[in-house]
Structure formats: C-alpha cells, structure tokens
Amino acid sequence: MSQPTTYKAELVGAFGHPIAENPTVVMQEAAFHALDLNWRYLTIEVYPQDLAAAMAGLRAMNFRGINLTIPHKVEVLKYLDEVAPDAALIGAVNTVRRVGNKLIGENTDGKGFLRALQDVPIDPRGKKVIILGAGGAAKAIGMELALAGAGHITIVNRTRERGQELVDALNVKTRTPAHFVAWHTTCAIPPDTDIVVNATSIGLFPDVESKPDLAYGTITAHMIACDVIPNPLHTRFLQAAEDRGAKTLDGLGMLVYQGAIGFKMWTGQDAPIEVMYRALQEVFG
Ligand code: NDP
C-alpha cells in the first residue's frame, strides 16, 4: 500500500440550517476521489445565531473554503475580507474560498445556471427572459443573465417588495432592462418570451405535485423552460412545458456546474463534471 504524503486533509464543506438533506457532499467527495485529492467535504449544521463563531472556527481550522446555504448566504457577507464583484451585485455568497489568510466571497449559483444553458445549447444574449421568484436563486440567475447580455428580464413574484427590489437592482446595476409583475393570479407568458425560469421552490420534494400558477397554454414550442429544482428532476412545471412542445432544462445541471466552479476555485483543478453528474444522478434516482 502506498503511503500518503500527508495525513492532513484539506477541509471544505457547507454551513446551513437545515443541512442534513443537502447532497453536495456526494458530488464533491466523488470529485476529490476521482482526482485522488486528499480533501474532505463536511456537511455542518450551523444555527443562525452561531454563524460568527462558525466563520471564526473556519479561519482557526484553516478550511480552504465553505459553501453557504439557507439561511446564511447574505449574513456571511459580514465575516468576509473581500467579495467578488458579481456576488456583491447579487448581495449573496454561496461559496467562500481562502486565499492566504483572506476569505473571499463568491456566488456560483447564477454562473452554474449559465453554464447549464450552454449545454442546451442557448446563448442568453438578447433573449427575453421571465424569472418566477425573487429569492436567492432568482437574484443570482437574474444578475448573471443580465451580465451575460440578456435583452429583457421580467421578474414575477408573489411578494411585491422582494420582486421590485430585484428589478430595481437589475435596472440600476446592469444594462438589461427589467420590470416587475405581481403574481396574484394565473400568469400568462407573453408570446415573444425566449426563456422561462422557475426559480421558486414550488414543486420541490416533498411538494412534488405542485407547479407554478401559469397559463400553460401560453407556453409555446419556441420557448425554453428551466427549473432550478433538482429534486425531483422532472418537475410538474417541466412536464407541463414539455407537453406544450417547449425545450426543458432541469435543475441538475445548475447544481453540478455551481459545484464544479466552486471545486475549481478551491482546488485549482478542473472538476470532473461527469463524475459529479453521475454521483448526483444516483442520489436523485
Ligand atoms: P428563497 O426562499 O430565497 O426564495 C423562494 C422564492 O420562491 C421566493 O421568490 C418566493 O416568493 C417563491 N415562492 C415560494 N413558494 C411560493 C408559492 N407557493 N407561491 C409563489 N411563490 C413562492 O429560496 P431560494 O431562492 O434560495 O431557492 C429557491 C429554489 O431554488 C429552491 O427550490 C432551491 O432548492 C433551488 N436552488 C437550486 C439550486 C441549484 O443549483 N439547482 C441552487 C440554489 C437554489 P416570495 O418572495 O413571495 O416569498
């Protein structure tokens, strides 16, 4: 048996609450294993009131980085030395990388979504986009689509303040015009729409029978319908769009690519995308 050159593993992981059902560890550990890296990914329950202590612990234990999930993505900004420009625009961080003694905040969610679009393939430049939702995922996707040159973005959200805030940020901070639609009744999709993104949690396991309240008859075959939900892969929303002849993109690609971008930030190596896909496909059956 060959001897390891070091017994000290490099540490990364995720802080969240709840966190137990987050499957990221499976794809990151599979990637470390595939590249024979002595790295470990730890899934760590951190309660909201303990984030400061957890971030201090991260520094003390020389973690190489961390993922943040609900409810820490915004709060973590207080504990970082630097924030990447796009993460600052989004106002949320899902990945921290350590460079020397500095902790730098990044947001890979929207970048992962953009990368998944390339596989369709679809180029967002000049496209008319409708985003359902205005939470963390919607913000990251909206900002990255705008930075990538989307032609127009409509934010459809139940809570006016949240939706209007994202629209204002897009209009002030990017060159892509955006407008807000309040979501109180069934929403029709305008015929000139190119991309419809469900960035809400409607349809997420165990609520698998739900789908966003849309006039599905207004979805046409030239549109592409994207869901951020990775579990289940084939949501009711995607099923209904497919029935209308639209192309669809499920949430797995976004999940894999946002993790792959984080992997590269941490290790400096290209992520084994296929290995990560397979690992998560096994998780989601
Ligand atoms: P947030 O809680 O920040 O936002 C949730 C959004 O969904 C809000 O806009 C909320 O509207 C809306 N929403 C929730 N329930 C309803 C409902 N019944 N009717 C209308 N609107 C509703 O969550 P995130 O943005 O962090 O996550 C959203 C989804 O994205 C989750 O399913 C998550 O799993 C997924 N995700 C996937 C990723 C991937 O890599 N594939 C990465 C990150 C997230 P309101 O403002 O009115 O409350």
Coordinates of C-alpha atoms and ligand atoms in Angstrom, one line a residue:
M1 CA 0.0 0.0 0.0
S2 CA 1.4 3.4 -0.9
Q3 CA 2.0 5.9 1.9
P4 CA 0.1 9.2 1.8
T5 CA 2.4 12.2 1.5
T6 CA 0.4 13.9 4.3
Y7 CA -2.1 12.7 6.9
K8 CA -3.7 16.2 7.0
A9 CA -6.6 16.6 4.7
E10 CA -7.7 19.9 3.2
L11 CA -11.1 20.9 4.5
V12 CA -14.1 22.4 2.8
G13 CA -17.8 21.9 3.4
A14 CA -21.2 23.6 3.8
F15 CA -22.8 25.6 6.6
G16 CA -26.6 25.6 6.7
H17 CA -29.7 25.0 8.7
P18 CA -31.4 22.7 7.8
I19 CA -28.5 20.9 6.1
A20 CA -28.9 17.2 6.6
E21 CA -30.6 16.6 3.2
N22 CA -28.1 18.7 1.2
P23 CA -26.4 16.2 -1.2
T24 CA -23.5 18.4 -2.2
V25 CA -21.1 16.3 -0.2
V26 CA -21.7 13.3 -2.5
M27 CA -20.6 15.1 -5.7
Q28 CA -17.7 16.9 -4.1
E29 CA -16.3 13.8 -2.4
A30 CA -16.7 11.9 -5.7
A31 CA -14.7 14.6 -7.4
F32 CA -11.9 14.5 -4.8
H33 CA -11.8 10.8 -5.1
A34 CA -11.7 10.8 -8.9
L35 CA -8.7 13.2 -8.9
D36 CA -7.0 11.5 -5.9
L37 CA -7.1 14.6 -3.8
N38 CA -6.8 14.4 0.0
W39 CA -9.7 16.8 0.6
R40 CA -12.8 16.3 2.7
Y41 CA -16.2 18.0 2.3
L42 CA -18.1 18.3 5.6
T43 CA -21.8 18.9 5.9
I44 CA -22.2 21.1 9.0
E45 CA -25.3 22.2 10.8
V46 CA -24.8 25.9 11.8
Y47 CA -27.7 27.7 13.5
P48 CA -28.3 31.3 12.5
Q49 CA -27.1 32.7 15.8
D50 CA -23.8 30.7 15.5
L51 CA -22.6 31.9 12.1
A52 CA -20.0 34.3 13.6
A53 CA -18.5 31.5 15.7
A54 CA -18.6 29.1 12.8
M55 CA -16.7 31.6 10.5
A56 CA -14.1 32.1 13.2
G57 CA -13.8 28.4 13.5
L58 CA -13.3 28.1 9.8
R59 CA -10.4 30.5 9.9
A60 CA -8.9 28.8 13.0
M61 CA -9.1 25.4 11.4
N62 CA -7.6 26.6 8.1
F63 CA -10.5 25.5 6.0
R64 CA -9.8 26.1 2.3
G65 CA -13.4 27.2 1.7
I66 CA -17.0 26.7 2.5
N67 CA -20.5 26.7 0.8
L68 CA -23.3 28.6 2.4
T69 CA -26.9 27.6 2.1
I70 CA -30.1 28.7 3.8
P71 CA -30.1 30.9 6.0
H72 CA -26.5 32.2 5.8
K73 CA -26.0 33.4 2.2
V74 CA -26.5 37.1 3.0
E75 CA -25.4 37.2 6.7
V76 CA -22.0 35.7 5.8
L77 CA -21.0 38.9 4.0
K78 CA -20.2 40.4 7.4
Y79 CA -17.4 37.9 8.0
L80 CA -15.5 38.1 4.7
D81 CA -12.4 40.0 3.8
E82 CA -13.4 40.5 0.1
V83 CA -16.5 39.9 -2.0
A84 CA -16.3 39.2 -5.8
P85 CA -18.0 41.9 -7.9
D86 CA -20.9 39.7 -9.1
A87 CA -21.5 38.3 -5.7
A88 CA -21.6 41.9 -4.4
L89 CA -24.2 42.8 -7.1
I90 CA -26.3 39.7 -6.2
G91 CA -25.9 40.6 -2.5
A92 CA -25.4 37.0 -1.5
V93 CA -22.5 34.5 -1.3
N94 CA -22.8 30.7 -1.7
T95 CA -19.1 29.9 -1.9
V96 CA -16.1 31.2 0.2
R97 CA -12.5 30.5 -0.9
R98 CA -9.5 31.1 1.2
V99 CA -6.5 32.9 -0.4
G100 CA -3.7 33.1 2.2
N101 CA -5.5 34.4 5.3
K102 CA -8.2 36.1 3.3
L103 CA -11.7 34.8 3.0
I104 CA -13.3 35.8 -0.4
G105 CA -17.0 35.5 -1.1
E106 CA -18.3 34.3 -4.5
N107 CA -21.6 33.3 -5.9
T108 CA -21.6 30.4 -8.3
D109 CA -25.4 29.7 -8.5
G110 CA -26.1 32.0 -11.4
K111 CA -22.8 31.0 -13.1
G112 CA -23.8 27.4 -12.8
F113 CA -27.2 28.2 -14.4
L114 CA -25.5 30.0 -17.3
R115 CA -23.1 27.1 -17.8
A116 CA -26.1 24.6 -17.9
L117 CA -27.7 26.8 -20.6
Q118 CA -24.7 26.2 -22.8
D119 CA -25.5 22.5 -22.8
V120 CA -29.0 23.1 -24.3
P121 CA -27.4 25.0 -26.2
I122 CA -28.7 28.5 -25.7
D123 CA -27.0 31.9 -25.7
P124 CA -28.8 34.3 -23.4
R125 CA -27.6 37.4 -25.3
G126 CA -30.5 39.5 -26.4
K127 CA -33.1 37.0 -25.1
K128 CA -36.3 37.9 -23.4
V129 CA -36.5 36.1 -20.0
I130 CA -39.2 35.6 -17.4
I131 CA -38.0 34.6 -14.0
L132 CA -40.6 33.2 -11.5
G133 CA -39.4 34.2 -8.0
A134 CA -37.2 36.8 -6.4
G135 CA -35.3 34.9 -3.7
G136 CA -31.6 33.9 -3.6
A137 CA -31.7 31.7 -6.7
A138 CA -33.7 34.2 -8.8
K139 CA -31.3 37.0 -7.8
A140 CA -28.2 35.1 -8.8
I141 CA -29.8 33.9 -12.1
G142 CA -31.2 37.3 -12.9
M143 CA -27.9 39.1 -12.3
E144 CA -25.7 36.6 -14.3
L145 CA -28.2 36.6 -17.2
A146 CA -28.1 40.4 -17.2
L147 CA -24.3 40.5 -17.1
A148 CA -24.3 37.9 -19.9
G149 CA -26.3 40.4 -22.1
A150 CA -29.9 39.2 -21.8
G151 CA -32.2 41.5 -23.7
H152 CA -35.0 41.9 -21.1
I153 CA -35.9 40.4 -17.8
T154 CA -39.3 40.2 -16.2
I155 CA -39.5 39.2 -12.5
V156 CA -42.8 37.6 -11.5
N157 CA -43.1 37.3 -7.7
R158 CA -45.8 36.9 -5.0
T159 CA -44.2 39.4 -2.6
R160 CA -44.1 42.8 -4.3
E161 CA -41.2 44.3 -2.2
R162 CA -38.9 41.5 -2.9
G163 CA -39.6 41.4 -6.7
Q164 CA -39.4 45.2 -7.0
E165 CA -36.1 45.2 -5.2
L166 CA -34.6 42.8 -7.6
V167 CA -36.0 44.7 -10.6
D168 CA -34.5 48.0 -9.2
A169 CA -31.1 46.3 -8.7
L170 CA -31.1 45.0 -12.3
N171 CA -32.1 48.4 -13.8
V172 CA -29.6 50.3 -11.7
K173 CA -26.6 47.9 -11.8
T174 CA -26.8 46.3 -15.2
R175 CA -27.6 47.3 -18.8
T176 CA -30.5 44.9 -19.1
P177 CA -33.9 46.5 -18.6
A178 CA -36.2 44.7 -16.2
H179 CA -39.7 45.0 -15.0
F180 CA -41.9 43.6 -12.2
V181 CA -45.1 41.6 -12.4
A182 CA -47.1 40.9 -9.2
W183 CA -48.1 37.3 -9.0
H184 CA -51.6 37.1 -7.6
T185 CA -53.5 35.3 -10.3
T186 CA -52.6 32.9 -13.1
C187 CA -49.7 34.3 -15.0
A188 CA -49.7 34.3 -18.8
I189 CA -46.3 34.1 -20.7
P190 CA -46.0 36.7 -23.4
P191 CA -45.5 35.1 -26.9
D192 CA -42.2 36.8 -27.5
T193 CA -40.6 35.2 -24.4
D194 CA -37.5 33.1 -25.1
I195 CA -36.7 31.6 -21.7
V196 CA -38.9 30.9 -18.6
V197 CA -37.2 30.1 -15.4
N198 CA -38.9 28.6 -12.3
A199 CA -36.7 30.0 -9.6
T200 CA -39.2 29.4 -6.8
S201 CA -39.3 26.4 -4.5
I202 CA -42.8 25.3 -5.9
G203 CA -42.5 21.6 -6.8
L204 CA -39.5 20.8 -4.6
F205 CA -39.7 17.5 -2.8
P206 CA -41.9 16.6 -0.9
D207 CA -44.3 19.1 -2.6
V208 CA -43.8 17.3 -5.9
E209 CA -47.4 17.6 -7.2
S210 CA -47.3 21.5 -7.2
K211 CA -46.4 23.7 -10.1
P212 CA -46.2 27.5 -10.6
D213 CA -49.6 29.1 -11.3
L214 CA -49.1 29.8 -15.1
A215 CA -51.4 29.8 -18.1
Y216 CA -49.6 26.8 -19.5
G217 CA -51.4 27.3 -22.8
T218 CA -49.3 30.4 -23.4
I219 CA -46.1 28.4 -23.4
T220 CA -45.0 27.7 -27.0
A221 CA -42.6 25.3 -28.7
H222 CA -40.0 28.1 -29.4
M223 CA -39.5 28.7 -25.7
I224 CA -37.2 27.0 -23.3
A225 CA -38.4 26.2 -19.8
C226 CA -35.8 25.9 -17.0
D227 CA -36.3 24.7 -13.4
V228 CA -33.8 25.3 -10.6
I229 CA -35.3 22.4 -8.6
P230 CA -33.0 19.4 -8.7
N231 CA -35.3 17.1 -6.7
P232 CA -37.4 15.8 -8.4
L233 CA -35.6 16.2 -11.7
H234 CA -38.7 16.1 -13.8
T235 CA -41.0 18.6 -12.1
R236 CA -44.6 19.2 -12.9
F237 CA -43.6 22.6 -14.3
L238 CA -41.1 21.0 -16.8
Q239 CA -43.7 18.3 -17.6
A240 CA -46.3 20.9 -18.5
A241 CA -43.9 22.9 -20.6
E242 CA -42.8 19.8 -22.4
D243 CA -46.4 19.0 -23.1
R244 CA -46.6 22.3 -24.9
G245 CA -43.6 21.4 -27.0
A246 CA -41.1 23.6 -25.2
K247 CA -37.4 22.6 -24.7
T248 CA -36.7 22.0 -21.0
L249 CA -33.7 22.2 -18.7
D250 CA -33.8 20.6 -15.2
G251 CA -32.0 21.8 -12.1
L252 CA -29.3 19.2 -12.0
G253 CA -27.0 20.9 -14.5
M254 CA -27.1 24.1 -12.4
L255 CA -26.3 22.2 -9.2
V256 CA -23.4 20.3 -10.8
Y257 CA -21.9 23.3 -12.5
Q258 CA -22.2 25.6 -9.5
G259 CA -20.3 22.9 -7.5
A260 CA -17.8 22.4 -10.3
I261 CA -17.0 26.1 -10.4
G262 CA -16.5 26.0 -6.6
F263 CA -14.3 22.9 -6.9
K264 CA -12.0 24.8 -9.3
M265 CA -11.9 27.8 -7.1
W266 CA -10.9 25.7 -4.1
T267 CA -8.5 23.1 -5.7
G268 CA -7.3 25.0 -8.8
Q269 CA -8.1 21.9 -10.8
D270 CA -10.8 21.4 -13.4
A271 CA -13.7 19.5 -11.9
P272 CA -14.6 16.0 -13.2
I273 CA -18.0 17.1 -14.4
E274 CA -19.2 13.6 -15.5
V275 CA -18.2 12.1 -12.1
M276 CA -20.2 14.8 -10.3
Y277 CA -23.2 14.3 -12.5
R278 CA -23.2 10.6 -12.0
A279 CA -22.9 10.9 -8.2
L280 CA -25.9 13.2 -8.0
Q281 CA -28.0 11.2 -10.5
E282 CA -27.6 8.2 -8.2
V283 CA -28.8 10.4 -5.3
F284 CA -31.9 11.6 -7.2
G285 CA -32.6 8.2 -8.7
Ligands
NDP1 P1 -35.8 31.7 -1.3 O1 -36.6 31.3 -0.1 O2 -34.8 32.7 -1.2 O3 -36.9 32.2 -2.4 C1 -38.0 31.4 -2.7 C2 -38.9 32.1 -3.8 O4 -40.0 31.2 -4.2 C3 -39.4 33.4 -3.4 O5 -39.5 34.3 -4.5 C4 -40.9 33.1 -3.0 O6 -41.8 34.1 -3.2 C5 -41.2 32.0 -4.0 N1 -42.2 31.1 -3.6 C6 -42.1 30.1 -2.7 N2 -43.3 29.4 -2.5 C7 -44.2 30.1 -3.3 C8 -45.6 29.9 -3.6 N3 -46.3 28.9 -3.0 N4 -46.1 30.7 -4.5 C9 -45.4 31.7 -5.1 N5 -44.1 31.9 -4.9 C10 -43.5 31.1 -4.0 O7 -35.2 30.3 -1.9 P2 -34.0 30.2 -2.9 O8 -34.1 31.2 -4.0 O9 -32.8 30.0 -2.2 O10 -34.4 28.7 -3.5 C11 -35.4 28.6 -4.5 C12 -35.3 27.2 -5.1 O11 -34.1 27.1 -5.8 C13 -35.3 26.0 -4.1 O12 -36.1 25.0 -4.7 C14 -33.8 25.6 -4.2 O13 -33.7 24.2 -4.0 C15 -33.4 25.9 -5.6 N6 -32.0 26.1 -5.8 C16 -31.4 25.3 -6.7 C17 -30.0 25.4 -7.0 C18 -29.4 24.5 -8.0 O14 -28.1 24.6 -8.0 N7 -30.1 23.8 -8.8 C19 -29.2 26.4 -6.2 C20 -30.0 27.2 -5.3 C21 -31.3 27.1 -5.1 P3 -42.0 35.3 -2.0 O15 -40.9 36.2 -2.2 O16 -43.3 35.8 -2.3 O17 -41.9 34.5 -0.7

